[in-house]
mmCIF file of C-alpha atoms in Angstrom:
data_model
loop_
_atom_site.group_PDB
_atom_site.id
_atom_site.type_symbol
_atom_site.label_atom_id
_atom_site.label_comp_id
_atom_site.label_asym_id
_atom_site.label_seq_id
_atom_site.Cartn_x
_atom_site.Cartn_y
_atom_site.Cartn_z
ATOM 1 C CA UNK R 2 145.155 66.451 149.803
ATOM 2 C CA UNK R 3 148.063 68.217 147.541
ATOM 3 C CA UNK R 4 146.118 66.113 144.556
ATOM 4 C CA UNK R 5 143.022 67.621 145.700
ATOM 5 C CA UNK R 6 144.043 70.920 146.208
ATOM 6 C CA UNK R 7 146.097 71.063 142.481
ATOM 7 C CA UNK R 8 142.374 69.312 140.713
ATOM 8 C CA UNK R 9 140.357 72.109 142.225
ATOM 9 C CA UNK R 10 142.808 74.988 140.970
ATOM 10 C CA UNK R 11 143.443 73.643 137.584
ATOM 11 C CA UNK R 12 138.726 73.709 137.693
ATOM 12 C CA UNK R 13 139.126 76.778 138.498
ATOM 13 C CA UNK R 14 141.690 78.217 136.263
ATOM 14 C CA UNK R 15 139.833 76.393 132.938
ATOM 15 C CA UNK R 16 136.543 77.712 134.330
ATOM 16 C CA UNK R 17 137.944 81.534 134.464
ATOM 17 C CA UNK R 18 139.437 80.960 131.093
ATOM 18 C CA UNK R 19 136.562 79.438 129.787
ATOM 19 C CA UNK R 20 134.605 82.764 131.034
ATOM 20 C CA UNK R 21 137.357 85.084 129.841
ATOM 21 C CA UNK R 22 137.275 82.897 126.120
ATOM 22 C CA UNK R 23 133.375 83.188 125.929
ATOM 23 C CA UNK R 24 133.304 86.900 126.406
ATOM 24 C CA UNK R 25 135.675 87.409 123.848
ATOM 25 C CA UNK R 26 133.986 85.731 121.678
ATOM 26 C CA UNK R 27 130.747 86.967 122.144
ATOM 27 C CA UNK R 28 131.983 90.560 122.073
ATOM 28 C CA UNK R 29 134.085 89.628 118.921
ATOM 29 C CA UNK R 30 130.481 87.755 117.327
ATOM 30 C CA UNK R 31 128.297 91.730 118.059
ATOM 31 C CA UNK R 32 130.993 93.189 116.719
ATOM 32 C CA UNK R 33 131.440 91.112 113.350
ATOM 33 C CA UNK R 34 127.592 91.518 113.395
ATOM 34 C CA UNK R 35 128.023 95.592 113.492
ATOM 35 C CA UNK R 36 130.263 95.558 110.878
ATOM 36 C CA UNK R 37 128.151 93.790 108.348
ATOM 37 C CA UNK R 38 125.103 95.723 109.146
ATOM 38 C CA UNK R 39 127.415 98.855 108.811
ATOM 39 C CA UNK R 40 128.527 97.570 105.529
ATOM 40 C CA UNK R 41 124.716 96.652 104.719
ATOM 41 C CA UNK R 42 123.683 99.735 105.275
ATOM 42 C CA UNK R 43 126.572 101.733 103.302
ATOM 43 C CA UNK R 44 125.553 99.863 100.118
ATOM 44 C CA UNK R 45 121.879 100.611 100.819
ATOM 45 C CA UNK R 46 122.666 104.187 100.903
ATOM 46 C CA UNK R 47 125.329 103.938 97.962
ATOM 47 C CA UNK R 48 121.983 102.421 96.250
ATOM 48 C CA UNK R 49 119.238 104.728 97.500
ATOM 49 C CA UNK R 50 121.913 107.429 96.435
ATOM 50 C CA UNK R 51 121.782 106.145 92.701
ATOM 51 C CA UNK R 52 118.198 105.884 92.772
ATOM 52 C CA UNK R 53 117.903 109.205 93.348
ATOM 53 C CA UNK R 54 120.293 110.562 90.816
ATOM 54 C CA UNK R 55 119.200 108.399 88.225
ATOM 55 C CA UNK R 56 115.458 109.955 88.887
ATOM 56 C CA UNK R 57 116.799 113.425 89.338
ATOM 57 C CA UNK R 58 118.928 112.691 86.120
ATOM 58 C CA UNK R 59 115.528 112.008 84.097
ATOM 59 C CA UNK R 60 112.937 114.755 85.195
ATOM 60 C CA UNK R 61 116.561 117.566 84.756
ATOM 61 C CA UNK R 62 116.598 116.428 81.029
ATOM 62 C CA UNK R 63 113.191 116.793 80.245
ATOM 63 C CA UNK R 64 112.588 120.162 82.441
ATOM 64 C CA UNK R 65 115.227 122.669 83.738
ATOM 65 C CA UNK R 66 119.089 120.804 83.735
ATOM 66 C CA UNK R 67 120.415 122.990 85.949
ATOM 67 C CA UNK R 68 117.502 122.271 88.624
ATOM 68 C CA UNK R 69 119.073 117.952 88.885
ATOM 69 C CA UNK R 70 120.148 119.154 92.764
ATOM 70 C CA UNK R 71 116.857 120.299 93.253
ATOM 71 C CA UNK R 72 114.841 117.110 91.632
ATOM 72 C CA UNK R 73 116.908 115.173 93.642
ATOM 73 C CA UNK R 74 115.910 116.698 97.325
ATOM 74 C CA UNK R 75 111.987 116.320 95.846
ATOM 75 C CA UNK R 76 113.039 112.742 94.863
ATOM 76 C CA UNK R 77 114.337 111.651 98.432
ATOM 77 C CA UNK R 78 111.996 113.326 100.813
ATOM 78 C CA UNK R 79 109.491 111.727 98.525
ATOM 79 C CA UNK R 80 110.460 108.717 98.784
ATOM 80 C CA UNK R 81 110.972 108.966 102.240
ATOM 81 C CA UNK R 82 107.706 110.795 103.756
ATOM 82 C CA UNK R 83 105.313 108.337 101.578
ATOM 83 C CA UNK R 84 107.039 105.446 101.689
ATOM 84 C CA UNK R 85 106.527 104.723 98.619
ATOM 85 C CA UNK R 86 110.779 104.836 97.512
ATOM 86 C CA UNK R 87 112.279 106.906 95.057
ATOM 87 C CA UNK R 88 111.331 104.590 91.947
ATOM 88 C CA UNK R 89 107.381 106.077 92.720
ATOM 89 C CA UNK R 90 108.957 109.456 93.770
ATOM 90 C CA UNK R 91 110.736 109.519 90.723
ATOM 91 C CA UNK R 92 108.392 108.610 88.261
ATOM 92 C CA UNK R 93 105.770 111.181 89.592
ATOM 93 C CA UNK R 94 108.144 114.307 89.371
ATOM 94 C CA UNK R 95 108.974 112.988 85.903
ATOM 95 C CA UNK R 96 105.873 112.672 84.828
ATOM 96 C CA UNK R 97 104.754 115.930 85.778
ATOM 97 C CA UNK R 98 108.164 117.910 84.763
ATOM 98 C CA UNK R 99 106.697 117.152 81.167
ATOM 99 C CA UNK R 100 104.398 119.285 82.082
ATOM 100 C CA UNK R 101 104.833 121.760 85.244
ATOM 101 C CA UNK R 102 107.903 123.796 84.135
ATOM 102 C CA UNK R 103 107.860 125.833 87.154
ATOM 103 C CA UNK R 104 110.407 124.476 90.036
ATOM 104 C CA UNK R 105 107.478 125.659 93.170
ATOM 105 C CA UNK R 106 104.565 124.115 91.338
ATOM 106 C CA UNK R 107 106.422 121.226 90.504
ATOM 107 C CA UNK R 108 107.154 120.732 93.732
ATOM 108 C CA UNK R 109 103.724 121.246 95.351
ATOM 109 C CA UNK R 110 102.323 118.861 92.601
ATOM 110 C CA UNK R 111 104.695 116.283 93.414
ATOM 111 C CA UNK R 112 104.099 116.561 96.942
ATOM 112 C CA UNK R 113 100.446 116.119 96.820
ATOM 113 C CA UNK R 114 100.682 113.040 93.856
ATOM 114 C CA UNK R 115 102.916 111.325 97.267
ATOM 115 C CA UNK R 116 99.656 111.541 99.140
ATOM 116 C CA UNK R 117 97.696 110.344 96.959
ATOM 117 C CA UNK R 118 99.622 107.257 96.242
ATOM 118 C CA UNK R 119 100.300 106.989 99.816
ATOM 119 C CA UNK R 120 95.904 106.819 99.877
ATOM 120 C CA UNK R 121 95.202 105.064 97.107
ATOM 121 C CA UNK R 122 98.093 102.751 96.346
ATOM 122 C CA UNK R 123 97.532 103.554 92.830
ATOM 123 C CA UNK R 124 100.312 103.637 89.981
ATOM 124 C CA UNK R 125 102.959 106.537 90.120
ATOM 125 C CA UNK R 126 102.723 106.994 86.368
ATOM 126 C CA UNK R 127 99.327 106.487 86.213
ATOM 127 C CA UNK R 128 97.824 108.622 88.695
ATOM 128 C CA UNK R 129 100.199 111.853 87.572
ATOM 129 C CA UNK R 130 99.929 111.092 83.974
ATOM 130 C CA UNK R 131 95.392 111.120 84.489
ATOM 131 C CA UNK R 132 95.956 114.358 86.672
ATOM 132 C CA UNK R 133 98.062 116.104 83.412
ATOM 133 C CA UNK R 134 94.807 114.519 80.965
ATOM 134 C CA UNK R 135 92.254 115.929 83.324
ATOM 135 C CA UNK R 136 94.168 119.164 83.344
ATOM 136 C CA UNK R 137 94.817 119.907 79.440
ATOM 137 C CA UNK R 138 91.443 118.595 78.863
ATOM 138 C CA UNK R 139 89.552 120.801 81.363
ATOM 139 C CA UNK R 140 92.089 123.211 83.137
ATOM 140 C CA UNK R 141 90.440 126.153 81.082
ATOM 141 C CA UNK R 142 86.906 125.541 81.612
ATOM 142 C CA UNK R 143 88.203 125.908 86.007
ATOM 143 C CA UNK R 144 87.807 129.005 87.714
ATOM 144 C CA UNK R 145 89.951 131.667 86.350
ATOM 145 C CA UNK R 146 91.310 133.279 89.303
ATOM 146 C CA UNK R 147 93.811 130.278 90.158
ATOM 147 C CA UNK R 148 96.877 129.429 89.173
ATOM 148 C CA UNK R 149 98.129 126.314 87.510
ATOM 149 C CA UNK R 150 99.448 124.809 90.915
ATOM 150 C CA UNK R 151 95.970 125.169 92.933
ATOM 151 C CA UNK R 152 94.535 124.027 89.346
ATOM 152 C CA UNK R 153 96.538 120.244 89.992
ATOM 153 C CA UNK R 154 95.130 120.497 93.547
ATOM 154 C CA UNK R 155 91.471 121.119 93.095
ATOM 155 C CA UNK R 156 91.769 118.046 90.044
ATOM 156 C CA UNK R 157 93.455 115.577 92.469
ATOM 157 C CA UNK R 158 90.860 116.481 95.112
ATOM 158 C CA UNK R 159 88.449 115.120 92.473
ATOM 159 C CA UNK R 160 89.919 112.506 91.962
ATOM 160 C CA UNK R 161 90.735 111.506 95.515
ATOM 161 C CA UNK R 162 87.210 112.090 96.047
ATOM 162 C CA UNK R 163 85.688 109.676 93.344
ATOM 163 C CA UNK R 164 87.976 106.780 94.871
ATOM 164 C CA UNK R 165 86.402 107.724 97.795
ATOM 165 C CA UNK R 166 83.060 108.121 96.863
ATOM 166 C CA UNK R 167 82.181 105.169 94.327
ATOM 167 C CA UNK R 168 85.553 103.080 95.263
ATOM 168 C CA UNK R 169 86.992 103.523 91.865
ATOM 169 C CA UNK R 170 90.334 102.589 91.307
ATOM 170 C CA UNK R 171 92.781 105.200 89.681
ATOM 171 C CA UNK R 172 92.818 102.793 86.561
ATOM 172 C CA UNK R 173 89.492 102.569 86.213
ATOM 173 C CA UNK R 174 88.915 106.600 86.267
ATOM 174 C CA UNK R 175 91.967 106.869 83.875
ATOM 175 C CA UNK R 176 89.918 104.310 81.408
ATOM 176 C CA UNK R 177 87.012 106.089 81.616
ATOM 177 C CA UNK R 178 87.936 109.765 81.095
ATOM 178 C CA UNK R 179 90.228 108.197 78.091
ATOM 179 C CA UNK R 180 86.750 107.600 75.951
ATOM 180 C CA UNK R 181 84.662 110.199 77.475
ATOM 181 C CA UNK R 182 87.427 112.826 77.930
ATOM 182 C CA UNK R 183 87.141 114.162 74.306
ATOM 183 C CA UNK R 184 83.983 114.083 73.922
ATOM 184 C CA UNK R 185 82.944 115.961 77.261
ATOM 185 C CA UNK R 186 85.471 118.757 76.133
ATOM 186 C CA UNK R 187 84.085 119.431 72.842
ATOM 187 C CA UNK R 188 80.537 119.179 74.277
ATOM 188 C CA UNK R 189 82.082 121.531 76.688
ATOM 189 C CA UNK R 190 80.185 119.942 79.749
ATOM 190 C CA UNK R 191 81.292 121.281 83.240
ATOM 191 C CA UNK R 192 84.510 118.892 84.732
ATOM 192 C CA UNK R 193 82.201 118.517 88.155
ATOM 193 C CA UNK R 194 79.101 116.968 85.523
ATOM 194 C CA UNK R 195 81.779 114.754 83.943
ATOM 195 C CA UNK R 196 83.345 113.435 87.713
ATOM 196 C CA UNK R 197 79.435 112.995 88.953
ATOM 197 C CA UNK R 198 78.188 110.971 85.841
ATOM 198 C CA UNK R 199 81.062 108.715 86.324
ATOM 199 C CA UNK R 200 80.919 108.153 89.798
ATOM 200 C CA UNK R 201 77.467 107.044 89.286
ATOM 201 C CA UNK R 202 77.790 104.950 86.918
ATOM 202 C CA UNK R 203 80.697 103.379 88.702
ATOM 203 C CA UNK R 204 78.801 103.294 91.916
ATOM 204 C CA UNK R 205 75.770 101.402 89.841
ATOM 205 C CA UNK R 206 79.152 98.812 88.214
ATOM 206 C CA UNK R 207 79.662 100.734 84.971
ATOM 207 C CA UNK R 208 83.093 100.928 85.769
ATOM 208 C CA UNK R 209 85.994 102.296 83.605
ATOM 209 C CA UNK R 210 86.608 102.123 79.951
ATOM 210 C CA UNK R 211 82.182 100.546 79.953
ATOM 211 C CA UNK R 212 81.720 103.616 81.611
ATOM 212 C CA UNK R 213 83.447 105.911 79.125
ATOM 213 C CA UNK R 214 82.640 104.434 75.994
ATOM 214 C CA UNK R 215 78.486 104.349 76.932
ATOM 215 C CA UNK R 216 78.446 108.097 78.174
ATOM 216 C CA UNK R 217 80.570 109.272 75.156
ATOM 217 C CA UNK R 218 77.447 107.934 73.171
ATOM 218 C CA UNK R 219 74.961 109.098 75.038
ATOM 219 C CA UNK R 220 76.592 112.487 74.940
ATOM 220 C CA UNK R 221 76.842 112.309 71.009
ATOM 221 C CA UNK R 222 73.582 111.249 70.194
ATOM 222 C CA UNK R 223 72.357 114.209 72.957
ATOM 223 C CA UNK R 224 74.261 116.877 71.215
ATOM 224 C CA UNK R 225 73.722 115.182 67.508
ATOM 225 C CA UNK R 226 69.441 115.358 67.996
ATOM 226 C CA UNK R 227 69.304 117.537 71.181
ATOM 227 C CA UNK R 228 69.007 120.775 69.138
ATOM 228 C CA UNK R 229 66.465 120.065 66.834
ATOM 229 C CA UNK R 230 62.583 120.709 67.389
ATOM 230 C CA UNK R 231 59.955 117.611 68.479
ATOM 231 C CA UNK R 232 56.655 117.405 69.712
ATOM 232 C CA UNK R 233 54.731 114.927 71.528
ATOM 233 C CA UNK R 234 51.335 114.539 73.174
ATOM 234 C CA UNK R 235 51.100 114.748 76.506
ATOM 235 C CA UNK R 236 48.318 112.495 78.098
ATOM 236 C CA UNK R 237 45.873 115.416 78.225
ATOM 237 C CA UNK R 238 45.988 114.889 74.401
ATOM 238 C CA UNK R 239 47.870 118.195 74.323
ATOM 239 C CA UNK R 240 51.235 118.509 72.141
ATOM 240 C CA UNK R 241 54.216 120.173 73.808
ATOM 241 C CA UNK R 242 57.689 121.018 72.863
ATOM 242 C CA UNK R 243 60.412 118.366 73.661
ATOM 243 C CA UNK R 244 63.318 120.678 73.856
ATOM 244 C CA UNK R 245 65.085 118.655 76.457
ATOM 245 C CA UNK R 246 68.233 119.992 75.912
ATOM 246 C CA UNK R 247 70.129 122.438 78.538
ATOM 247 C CA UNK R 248 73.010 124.499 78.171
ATOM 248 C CA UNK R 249 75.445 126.387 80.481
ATOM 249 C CA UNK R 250 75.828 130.110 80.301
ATOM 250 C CA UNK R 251 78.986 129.157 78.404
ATOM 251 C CA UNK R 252 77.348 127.185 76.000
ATOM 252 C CA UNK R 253 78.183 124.053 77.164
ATOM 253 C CA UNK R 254 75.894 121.348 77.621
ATOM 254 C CA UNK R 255 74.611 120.863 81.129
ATOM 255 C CA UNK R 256 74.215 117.428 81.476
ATOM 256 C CA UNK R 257 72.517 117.064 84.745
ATOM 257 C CA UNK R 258 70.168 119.580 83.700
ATOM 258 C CA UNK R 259 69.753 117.846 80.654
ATOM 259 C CA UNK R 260 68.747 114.554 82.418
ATOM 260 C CA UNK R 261 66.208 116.602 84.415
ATOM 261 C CA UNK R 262 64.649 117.311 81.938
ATOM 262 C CA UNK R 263 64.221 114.049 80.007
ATOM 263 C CA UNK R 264 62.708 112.637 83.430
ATOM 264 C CA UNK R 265 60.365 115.742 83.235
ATOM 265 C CA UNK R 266 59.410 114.780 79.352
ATOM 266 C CA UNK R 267 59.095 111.352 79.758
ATOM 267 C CA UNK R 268 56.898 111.453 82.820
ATOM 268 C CA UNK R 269 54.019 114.022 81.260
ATOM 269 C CA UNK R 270 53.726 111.494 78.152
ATOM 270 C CA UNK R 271 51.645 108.440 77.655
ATOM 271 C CA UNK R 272 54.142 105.599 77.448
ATOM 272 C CA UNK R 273 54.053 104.758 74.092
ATOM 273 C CA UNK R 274 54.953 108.304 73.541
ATOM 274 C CA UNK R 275 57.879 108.372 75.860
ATOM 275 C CA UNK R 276 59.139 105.151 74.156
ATOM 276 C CA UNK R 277 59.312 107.069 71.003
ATOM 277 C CA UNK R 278 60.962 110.125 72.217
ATOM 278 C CA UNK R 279 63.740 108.102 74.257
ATOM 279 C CA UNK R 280 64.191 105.866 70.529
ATOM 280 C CA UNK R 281 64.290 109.808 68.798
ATOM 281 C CA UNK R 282 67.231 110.931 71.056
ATOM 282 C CA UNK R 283 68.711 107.674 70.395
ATOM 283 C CA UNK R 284 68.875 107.197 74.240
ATOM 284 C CA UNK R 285 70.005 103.502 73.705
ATOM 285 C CA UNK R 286 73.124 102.535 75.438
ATOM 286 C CA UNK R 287 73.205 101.142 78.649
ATOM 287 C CA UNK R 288 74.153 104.768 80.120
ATOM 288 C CA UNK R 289 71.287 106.029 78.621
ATOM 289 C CA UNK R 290 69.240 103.298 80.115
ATOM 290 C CA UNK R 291 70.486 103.912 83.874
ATOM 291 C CA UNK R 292 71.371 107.742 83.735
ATOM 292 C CA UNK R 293 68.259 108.754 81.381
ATOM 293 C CA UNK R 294 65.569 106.683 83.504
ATOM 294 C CA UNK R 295 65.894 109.229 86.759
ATOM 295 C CA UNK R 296 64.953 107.072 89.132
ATOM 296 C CA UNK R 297 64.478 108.538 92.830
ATOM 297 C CA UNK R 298 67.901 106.735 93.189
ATOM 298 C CA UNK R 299 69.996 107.441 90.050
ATOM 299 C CA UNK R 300 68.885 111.272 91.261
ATOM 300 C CA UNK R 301 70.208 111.066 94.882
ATOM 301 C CA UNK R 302 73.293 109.704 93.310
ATOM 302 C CA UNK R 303 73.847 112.183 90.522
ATOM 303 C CA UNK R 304 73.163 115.099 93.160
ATOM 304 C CA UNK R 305 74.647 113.952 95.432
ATOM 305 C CA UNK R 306 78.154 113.221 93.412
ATOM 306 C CA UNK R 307 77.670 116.316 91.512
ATOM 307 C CA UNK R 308 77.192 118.579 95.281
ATOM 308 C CA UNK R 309 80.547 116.561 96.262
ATOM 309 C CA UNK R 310 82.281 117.420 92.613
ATOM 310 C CA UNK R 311 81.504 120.980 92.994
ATOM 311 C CA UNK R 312 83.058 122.120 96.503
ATOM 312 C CA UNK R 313 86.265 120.090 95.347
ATOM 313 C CA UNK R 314 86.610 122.522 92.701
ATOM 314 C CA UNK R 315 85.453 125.054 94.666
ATOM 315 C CA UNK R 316 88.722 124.205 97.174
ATOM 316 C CA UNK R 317 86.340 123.325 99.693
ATOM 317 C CA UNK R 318 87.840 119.999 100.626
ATOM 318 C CA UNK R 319 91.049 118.207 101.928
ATOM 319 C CA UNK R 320 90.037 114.976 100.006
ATOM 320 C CA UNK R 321 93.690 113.738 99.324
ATOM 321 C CA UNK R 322 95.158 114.798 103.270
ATOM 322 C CA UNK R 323 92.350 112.648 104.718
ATOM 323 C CA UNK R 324 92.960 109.701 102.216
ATOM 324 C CA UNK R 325 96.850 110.250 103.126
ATOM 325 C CA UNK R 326 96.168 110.616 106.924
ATOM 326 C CA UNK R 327 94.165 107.576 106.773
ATOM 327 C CA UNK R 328 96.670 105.414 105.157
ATOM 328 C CA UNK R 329 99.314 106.482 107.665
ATOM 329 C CA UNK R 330 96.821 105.806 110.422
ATOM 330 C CA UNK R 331 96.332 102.334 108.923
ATOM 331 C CA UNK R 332 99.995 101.714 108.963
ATOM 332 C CA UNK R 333 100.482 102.910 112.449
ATOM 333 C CA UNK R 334 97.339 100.050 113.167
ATOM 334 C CA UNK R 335 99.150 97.400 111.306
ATOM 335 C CA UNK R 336 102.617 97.805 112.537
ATOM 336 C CA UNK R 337 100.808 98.084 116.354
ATOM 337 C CA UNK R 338 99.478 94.765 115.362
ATOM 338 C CA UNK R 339 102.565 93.456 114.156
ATOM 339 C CA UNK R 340 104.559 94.596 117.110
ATOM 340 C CA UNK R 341 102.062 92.481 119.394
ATOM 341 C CA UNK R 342 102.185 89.221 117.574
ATOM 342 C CA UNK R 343 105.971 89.799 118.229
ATOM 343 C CA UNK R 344 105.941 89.874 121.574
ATOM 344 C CA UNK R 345 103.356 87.153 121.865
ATOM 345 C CA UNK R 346 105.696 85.334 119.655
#
């Protein structure tokens, strides 16, 4: 019985020590885990801090130096809000600091290039740096009652809007304006002609630098023959004028009205007559071929993209909130989905 009795207390005595040992060591295991998550996340914010000095550091040199405090708030809450970290953060303020010299525009600009990496997952550099081209290359021909800042805004609602439109990819926009840019500018033909003609051609698979290079000819060889004097018979055997080219009240050319007016040409003449006029304006390319031809479709198109391009620079729209809201709302979707296959898990 004393055997017993001493068997059963020495049980219980390694049991309650046992107990008393496991606790300790599984409070002593959360809190060695604490600590190297607390160190974890010190270095991520010693990092994240450099980051955003290092950006802050670059956009100060080439803009205002005494503004690096500032950079750097634009730089985190950029970073933060998009999610797209301060590398993307960075590189948009930079960009545009070559640019924007004012510290509220430069902040409003940056703000809205966020969203529209945040919609279209598009480059940082990239999509600031085709915003800037757009600007120098078209900024004066805008309204004239707007500042620079609502300027940026009413351009990246264009843009925004062709992604949305015709699904083209910043890159592909960037490639295209690159070739056509230029010559649009000196032809002087309306930013909302040059945004519709691309989106249409885009829409129809002329995408990017194709679609640049074959409307920059078609453009030349308009402006090059578009001002002299032709006739043709018409197939009551009557000749009439084929002054097809239109111009804006600014001289520019109107190039949707221009294209009206081929289609108008080309369907009062016989059609070996038509052939010849489309070989005089040298309407070869395969721009020529899609956007001169005016079919019932390429019209809706153009219109249509041209209706679209004009309230965005009217300020009409909220083209890059909705492509921003959407993208969060996709997130939200995705991480709901991810939560579930967790639990499930």
């Amino acid at each position: 019985v004393l055997f017993r009795s001493s068997v059963n207390t020495a049980s219980s005595s390694y049991s309650s020590h046992s107990l008393v040992m496991g606790k300790t060591i599984a409070q002593y295991y959360l809190l060695h885990t604490a600590l190297k998550e607390t160190v974890k996340l010190a270095h991520e914010v010693a990092d994240a801090y450099k980051e955003i000095d290092k950006q802050a550091s670059r956009t100060s040199r080439i803009a205002d130096p005494n503004q690096r405090g500032f950079y750097g708030s634009l730089v985190g809450a950029g970073g933060v809000q998009s999610g797209r970290g301060f590398k993307d953060a960075g590189e948009s303020l930079y960009q545009l600091g070559t640019f924007v010299k004012d510290p509220v525009t430069l902040m409003k600009a940056q703000q809205e290039q966020m969203k529209m990496l945040m919609g279209t997952e598009g480059d940082a550099r990239e999509s600031a740096r085709l915003t800037i081209q757009i600007y120098e290359q078209f900024g004066s021909t805008m309204a004239k009652n707007i500042d620079q800042g609502e300027k940026f805004h009413r351009i990246n609602e264009l843009i925004a809007g062709s992604f949305r439109d015709s699904h083209a990819e910043l890159g592909e926009l960037a490639n295209a304006l690159k070739y056509l840019g230029p010559i649009a500018e000196a032809a002087k033909i309306p930013l909302e002609q040059v945004f519709a003609t691309i989106s249409a051609l885009t829409a129809e698979g002329h995408r990017g630098r194709m679609a640049g290079t074959e409307v920059g000819q078609f453009i030349s060889q308009l402006i090059k023959n578009g001002d002299n004097q032709y006739f043709g018979v018409d197939k009551s055997g009557k000749n009439i004028p084929l002054n097809y080219l239109a111009r804006t009240q600014g001289g520019g050319v109107d190039l949707i009205q221009t294209l009206k007016n081929i289609s108008e040409i080309g369907n009062k003449l016989p059609q070996a007559e038509a052939e010849k006029f489309i070989r005089t304006i040298g309407g070869t390319t395969n721009a020529f071929r899609f956007l001169g031809s005016q079919t019932e479709e390429t019209q809706r198109l153009l219109n249509g993209f041209y209706d679209n391009a004009k309230k965005r620079t009217a300020g009409l729209t909220s083209e890059v909130e909705n492509l921003a809201k959407r993208s969060e709302e996709h997130t939200s979707e995705l991480q709901s989905h991810s939560d579930l296959v967790c639990r499930l898990l």
